């Protein structure tokens, strides 16, 4: 497996290779617009952790493939990967123009990642040693990992690491990089629109598949219409791994509209058991005022519902045994407070699966 963080399922694989995150690697992203945009490594992990084995995913994969084929690795730079990709997928040729290659220089200099104000970096390591180690080298791009290099308004739009101009705050410094105040960047918008370079396909009629889930919730028939409810932190796999953030996450509840709750005979703090995709999840009810009629909201990232469009059954149940006592009381009080459609954010996450 290749991953940039340790997950539970890694115990089921034989080898886990430490891959670089987006902040530790370079690459190209293609948006829904079809615009290819280059992203650049923020820092060199080996500079801070010399014994680290973290590498970009493509370096690991190419090394493994080369070993299996019994040949030397010939992908040494990001440019090698891009050229190989274009050779096998010509329609992606535009990604090469998303940013200059590793040989790019401005007046003989690479582009500096850090502003001149970073000149005090030696003092950062003064308690360790007054002898500053050599700055890491970036072989994959035309950027440096230090303040040494070119810094100015002639920087290509796709490689601008920061906006800085003497006497200007950062927001106003952008004016120096634009053709006019609030206008476009001097060197054009970053990225390349790939679709503009391709032949247009014939128009095809789209036929929507038949709905497999219930169109509305019917408590009498025991069918549920589930809709996702997102939370900025609770729905984020990375953010929710932080203990500090986890302590502030909202309670795990089924979200039910106030009008629907009256019709279905539900009150804040009641429990619903919903069965979907061969699993049953029992949670308390939270009354909200933002859901569409006939829908039950589930907290994305806090319950293991992957396919909400699958048929789901629902029934009202008593509070689970493990939720009895003070915790059940706390949940009921918190849910009752949400009868005014205010979010719950004062208790840790608790998910009950039967």
Coordinates of C-alpha atoms in Angstrom, one line a residue:
X1 CA 0.0 0.0 0.0
X2 CA 1.0 3.6 -0.6
X3 CA -0.2 6.2 1.9
X4 CA 0.8 9.4 3.6
X5 CA -0.8 8.6 7.0
X6 CA -1.3 5.6 9.1
X7 CA -4.8 4.0 8.8
X8 CA -6.5 1.0 10.5
X9 CA -6.7 -1.0 7.3
X10 CA -2.9 -1.0 6.9
X11 CA -2.8 -3.9 9.3
X12 CA -4.2 -6.1 6.6
X13 CA -1.5 -5.5 4.0
X14 CA 2.1 -6.8 3.9
X15 CA 4.0 -3.7 3.0
X16 CA 3.1 0.0 3.5
X17 CA 5.3 2.5 1.7
X18 CA 5.4 6.1 3.1
X19 CA 4.2 8.4 0.3
X20 CA 4.5 12.1 0.2
X21 CA 1.5 14.3 0.9
X22 CA 0.5 17.2 -1.4
X23 CA 2.7 19.5 0.6
X24 CA 5.7 17.2 0.1
X25 CA 5.4 16.5 -3.6
X26 CA 4.9 18.2 -7.0
X27 CA 2.2 17.3 -9.5
X28 CA -0.6 18.4 -11.7
X29 CA -4.3 18.7 -10.8
X30 CA -7.1 18.9 -13.4
X31 CA -10.3 20.7 -12.4
X32 CA -13.8 20.1 -13.6
X33 CA -13.2 22.9 -16.0
X34 CA -10.5 20.8 -17.6
X35 CA -7.8 23.2 -16.4
X36 CA -4.5 21.6 -15.6
X37 CA -2.7 23.4 -12.8
X38 CA 0.7 22.5 -11.3
X39 CA 1.2 22.3 -7.6
X40 CA 4.6 22.5 -6.0
X41 CA 6.3 20.9 -3.0
X42 CA 6.2 23.2 0.1
X43 CA 9.3 21.9 1.9
X44 CA 11.8 19.1 1.6
X45 CA 11.0 16.5 4.3
X46 CA 14.5 15.1 4.4
X47 CA 15.9 18.5 5.4
X48 CA 14.0 18.3 8.7
X49 CA 14.0 14.5 9.0
X50 CA 17.2 13.1 7.4
X51 CA 16.3 9.5 8.2
X52 CA 12.9 9.8 6.6
X53 CA 11.9 7.4 3.8
X54 CA 9.0 9.4 2.5
X55 CA 9.0 9.7 -1.3
X56 CA 6.5 10.8 -3.9
X57 CA 4.1 8.0 -4.9
X58 CA 5.4 7.9 -8.5
X59 CA 9.0 7.4 -7.3
X60 CA 7.9 4.4 -5.2
X61 CA 5.9 2.8 -8.0
X62 CA 8.6 3.3 -10.6
X63 CA 11.2 1.9 -8.3
X64 CA 9.1 -1.2 -7.6
X65 CA 8.3 -1.6 -11.3
X66 CA 11.9 -1.2 -12.3
X67 CA 13.0 -3.8 -9.8
X68 CA 10.5 -6.3 -11.0
X69 CA 11.6 -5.7 -14.6
X70 CA 15.2 -5.9 -13.7
X71 CA 16.3 -2.6 -15.1
X72 CA 17.5 0.8 -13.8
X73 CA 15.0 3.5 -12.8
X74 CA 14.9 6.1 -15.5
X75 CA 12.3 8.4 -14.0
X76 CA 14.5 10.7 -11.9
X77 CA 12.6 14.0 -12.4
X78 CA 9.0 15.1 -12.5
X79 CA 9.6 16.1 -16.1
X80 CA 10.3 12.4 -16.9
X81 CA 7.0 11.4 -15.5
X82 CA 5.1 14.1 -17.5
X83 CA 6.9 13.2 -20.7
X84 CA 6.1 9.5 -20.2
X85 CA 2.4 10.3 -19.5
X86 CA 2.1 12.4 -22.6
X87 CA 3.6 9.6 -24.7
X88 CA 1.0 7.1 -23.6
X89 CA -1.9 9.6 -23.3
X90 CA -1.5 12.3 -26.0
X91 CA -4.8 14.0 -25.0
X92 CA -3.1 15.1 -21.8
X93 CA -0.2 16.8 -23.7
X94 CA -1.3 20.2 -22.4
X95 CA -0.2 19.4 -18.8
X96 CA 3.4 20.0 -19.9
X97 CA 2.5 23.7 -20.4
X98 CA 0.8 24.0 -17.0
X99 CA 4.2 25.3 -15.6
X100 CA 7.8 25.7 -16.8
X101 CA 10.0 22.6 -16.5
X102 CA 12.9 22.0 -14.0
X103 CA 15.4 23.9 -16.3
X104 CA 13.5 27.2 -16.1
X105 CA 15.6 30.2 -15.0
X106 CA 14.8 33.9 -14.6
X107 CA 18.0 35.9 -15.4
X108 CA 19.9 32.8 -14.6
X109 CA 18.2 32.2 -11.2
X110 CA 15.6 29.8 -10.0
X111 CA 12.4 31.3 -8.4
X112 CA 12.7 31.8 -4.6
X113 CA 10.0 30.1 -2.5
X114 CA 10.8 32.3 0.5
X115 CA 10.6 36.1 0.7
X116 CA 13.7 38.2 1.5
X117 CA 12.4 38.7 5.0
X118 CA 13.3 35.1 5.7
X119 CA 16.9 36.3 6.0
X120 CA 16.7 35.7 9.8
X121 CA 16.5 31.9 9.3
X122 CA 19.9 31.4 10.9
X123 CA 18.6 32.6 14.2
X124 CA 15.9 30.0 14.1
X125 CA 18.5 27.3 14.6
X126 CA 20.8 29.3 16.8
X127 CA 19.9 27.2 20.0
X128 CA 21.1 24.2 18.0
X129 CA 24.0 25.5 16.1
X130 CA 25.2 28.8 14.7
X131 CA 26.4 26.9 11.6
X132 CA 23.5 26.8 9.2
X133 CA 23.2 23.6 7.1
X134 CA 23.1 23.8 3.3
X135 CA 19.6 24.5 2.0
X136 CA 18.0 21.6 0.2
X137 CA 18.0 21.4 -3.6
X138 CA 14.8 21.1 -5.7
X139 CA 15.6 19.0 -8.8
X140 CA 12.0 18.7 -10.0
X141 CA 11.1 22.3 -10.5
X142 CA 12.5 25.8 -11.3
X143 CA 12.0 26.8 -7.6
X144 CA 14.4 27.0 -4.7
X145 CA 13.6 25.9 -1.1
X146 CA 15.1 29.2 0.2
X147 CA 15.1 33.0 -0.2
X148 CA 18.0 32.7 -2.7
X149 CA 16.7 33.2 -6.2
X150 CA 14.6 35.5 -8.3
X151 CA 11.7 37.3 -6.7
X152 CA 9.7 39.8 -8.7
X153 CA 6.7 40.6 -10.9
X154 CA 8.1 38.8 -13.9
X155 CA 7.6 35.4 -12.2
X156 CA 5.4 33.1 -14.3
X157 CA 1.9 33.1 -13.0
X158 CA 1.9 29.4 -12.3
X159 CA 5.0 29.7 -10.1
X160 CA 4.3 32.7 -7.9
X161 CA 5.0 31.5 -4.4
X162 CA 3.9 34.7 -2.6
X163 CA 3.0 38.3 -3.2
X164 CA 5.5 40.8 -1.7
X165 CA 6.3 44.3 -2.6
X166 CA 8.3 46.9 -0.6
X167 CA 5.9 49.2 1.2
X168 CA 2.8 47.2 0.5
X169 CA 0.8 44.8 2.5
X170 CA 0.3 41.4 1.0
X171 CA -3.2 42.0 -0.4
X172 CA -2.1 45.2 -2.1
X173 CA 1.2 43.7 -3.3
X174 CA -0.8 41.6 -5.7
X175 CA -1.4 44.9 -7.7
X176 CA 2.3 44.7 -8.7
X177 CA 1.6 41.3 -10.4
X178 CA -1.6 42.4 -12.2
X179 CA -2.0 44.3 -15.5
X180 CA -4.2 46.7 -13.6
X181 CA -5.6 46.9 -10.1
X182 CA -8.0 44.0 -9.7
X183 CA -7.2 42.8 -13.2
X184 CA -5.6 39.6 -14.6
X185 CA -2.0 38.5 -13.8
X186 CA 0.6 40.0 -16.0
X187 CA 1.6 36.6 -17.4
X188 CA -1.9 35.2 -17.8
X189 CA -4.0 33.0 -15.7
X190 CA -2.3 29.9 -14.2
X191 CA -3.1 26.6 -15.8
X192 CA -4.0 25.2 -19.3
X193 CA -7.5 24.4 -20.5
X194 CA -7.1 20.8 -21.9
X195 CA -10.6 20.6 -23.4
X196 CA -10.0 23.5 -25.7
X197 CA -7.2 21.5 -27.4
X198 CA -9.3 18.4 -28.0
X199 CA -11.8 17.6 -30.7
X200 CA -15.4 18.1 -29.7
X201 CA -17.4 14.9 -29.2
X202 CA -20.8 14.5 -30.7
X203 CA -23.7 15.5 -28.4
X204 CA -25.2 12.5 -26.6
X205 CA -28.4 12.2 -24.7
X206 CA -28.1 11.4 -21.1
X207 CA -30.6 9.1 -19.6
X208 CA -30.7 9.2 -15.8
X209 CA -30.8 5.8 -14.1
X210 CA -33.9 4.8 -12.2
X211 CA -33.8 5.8 -8.5
X212 CA -33.1 2.8 -6.3
X213 CA -33.8 4.5 -3.0
X214 CA -37.1 5.8 -1.5
X215 CA -38.2 9.1 -2.8
X216 CA -39.3 10.2 0.7
X217 CA -39.3 8.9 4.2
X218 CA -42.3 6.9 5.3
X219 CA -42.3 5.8 8.9
X220 CA -45.4 3.7 8.5
X221 CA -43.8 1.7 5.7
X222 CA -40.4 1.8 7.4
X223 CA -38.5 3.3 4.5
X224 CA -36.0 6.1 4.8
X225 CA -34.8 8.8 2.4
X226 CA -31.2 9.6 3.5
X227 CA -29.4 12.8 2.5
X228 CA -25.8 13.8 3.5
X229 CA -25.2 16.6 6.0
X230 CA -21.6 17.9 6.0
X231 CA -19.6 19.5 8.7
X232 CA -16.4 21.4 8.0
X233 CA -14.4 19.4 10.4
X234 CA -16.4 16.3 11.2
X235 CA -16.6 15.3 7.5
X236 CA -12.9 15.8 7.0
X237 CA -10.9 12.6 7.4
X238 CA -7.7 14.6 8.3
X239 CA -9.3 17.1 10.6
X240 CA -11.3 14.6 12.6
X241 CA -8.0 12.7 13.4
X242 CA -6.9 15.6 15.6
X243 CA -7.8 15.0 19.2
X244 CA -8.2 18.8 19.8
X245 CA -10.7 19.0 16.9
X246 CA -12.4 15.7 17.8
X247 CA -13.4 17.1 21.2
X248 CA -15.3 19.9 19.5
X249 CA -17.2 17.9 16.9
X250 CA -21.0 17.8 17.1
X251 CA -22.9 14.9 18.4
X252 CA -23.6 12.1 16.0
X253 CA -27.3 12.2 15.3
X254 CA -29.9 11.7 12.7
X255 CA -31.1 15.1 11.5
X256 CA -34.9 15.4 11.1
X257 CA -36.9 18.4 10.1
X258 CA -39.2 20.0 12.7
X259 CA -42.3 19.6 10.7
X260 CA -41.5 16.0 9.7
X261 CA -40.8 15.2 13.4
X262 CA -44.3 16.3 14.3
X263 CA -45.8 14.2 11.6
X264 CA -43.8 11.1 12.4
X265 CA -44.3 11.4 16.2
X266 CA -40.7 12.0 17.0
X267 CA -39.1 14.2 19.6
X268 CA -35.6 15.4 20.1
X269 CA -33.6 12.7 21.8
X270 CA -35.7 9.8 20.4
X271 CA -33.7 7.0 18.8
X272 CA -34.0 5.7 15.2
X273 CA -32.5 2.5 13.9
X274 CA -31.7 2.8 10.2
X275 CA -30.6 -0.3 8.3
X276 CA -28.7 0.3 5.0
X277 CA -26.1 -1.7 3.0
X278 CA -26.3 -4.6 5.4
X279 CA -25.6 -2.6 8.5
X280 CA -27.8 -1.1 11.2
X281 CA -27.0 2.2 12.8
X282 CA -28.8 3.5 15.9
X283 CA -28.5 7.2 16.8
X284 CA -30.6 9.9 18.6
X285 CA -32.7 12.4 16.7
X286 CA -31.7 16.0 16.3
X287 CA -34.4 18.5 15.1
X288 CA -33.2 21.0 12.5
X289 CA -34.9 23.5 10.3
X290 CA -32.9 23.2 7.1
X291 CA -33.8 19.8 5.7
X292 CA -36.1 19.2 2.8
X293 CA -39.5 17.5 3.6
X294 CA -39.4 13.8 3.9
X295 CA -35.6 13.5 4.4
X296 CA -33.4 12.2 7.2
X297 CA -29.9 13.7 7.3
X298 CA -26.9 11.7 8.3
X299 CA -23.5 13.2 9.4
X300 CA -21.0 12.5 6.6
X301 CA -17.7 11.2 8.0
X302 CA -19.2 10.3 11.4
X303 CA -21.2 7.2 10.3
X304 CA -20.2 4.5 8.0
X305 CA -22.7 5.2 5.2
X306 CA -21.1 5.0 1.9
X307 CA -24.0 4.5 -0.5
X308 CA -26.9 6.7 0.8
X309 CA -28.9 6.0 -2.4
X310 CA -29.3 2.3 -1.5
X311 CA -32.7 1.2 0.0
X312 CA -32.8 2.0 3.7
X313 CA -35.3 1.0 6.4
X314 CA -36.1 3.0 9.5
X315 CA -37.8 2.3 12.8
X316 CA -38.1 4.0 16.2
X317 CA -36.3 2.2 19.0
X318 CA -35.5 2.6 22.6
X319 CA -32.1 4.0 23.6
X320 CA -29.3 1.4 23.3
X321 CA -28.2 -0.1 26.6
X322 CA -24.7 1.5 26.2
X323 CA -26.4 4.9 25.9
X324 CA -28.5 4.6 29.0
X325 CA -27.7 6.7 32.1
X326 CA -26.0 10.1 32.1
X327 CA -24.9 9.9 28.5
X328 CA -28.4 9.2 27.3
X329 CA -29.6 12.2 29.4
X330 CA -26.9 14.4 28.0
X331 CA -27.8 13.4 24.5
X332 CA -31.5 14.1 25.1
X333 CA -30.8 17.5 26.6
X334 CA -28.5 18.4 23.8
X335 CA -30.9 17.2 21.1
X336 CA -33.8 19.0 22.8
X337 CA -31.8 22.2 22.7
X338 CA -31.6 21.7 18.9
X339 CA -35.4 21.9 18.7
X340 CA -34.6 25.5 18.0
X341 CA -32.5 24.3 15.0
X342 CA -29.2 25.3 16.6
X343 CA -26.1 23.1 16.1
X344 CA -24.7 20.9 18.8
X345 CA -21.0 21.5 19.3
X346 CA -20.3 20.9 22.9
X347 CA -19.8 17.1 23.1
X348 CA -17.5 14.5 21.6
X349 CA -18.5 12.2 18.9
X350 CA -20.4 9.0 19.8
X351 CA -21.6 6.5 17.2
X352 CA -23.6 3.5 18.1
X353 CA -23.7 0.6 15.7
X354 CA -25.6 -2.6 16.4

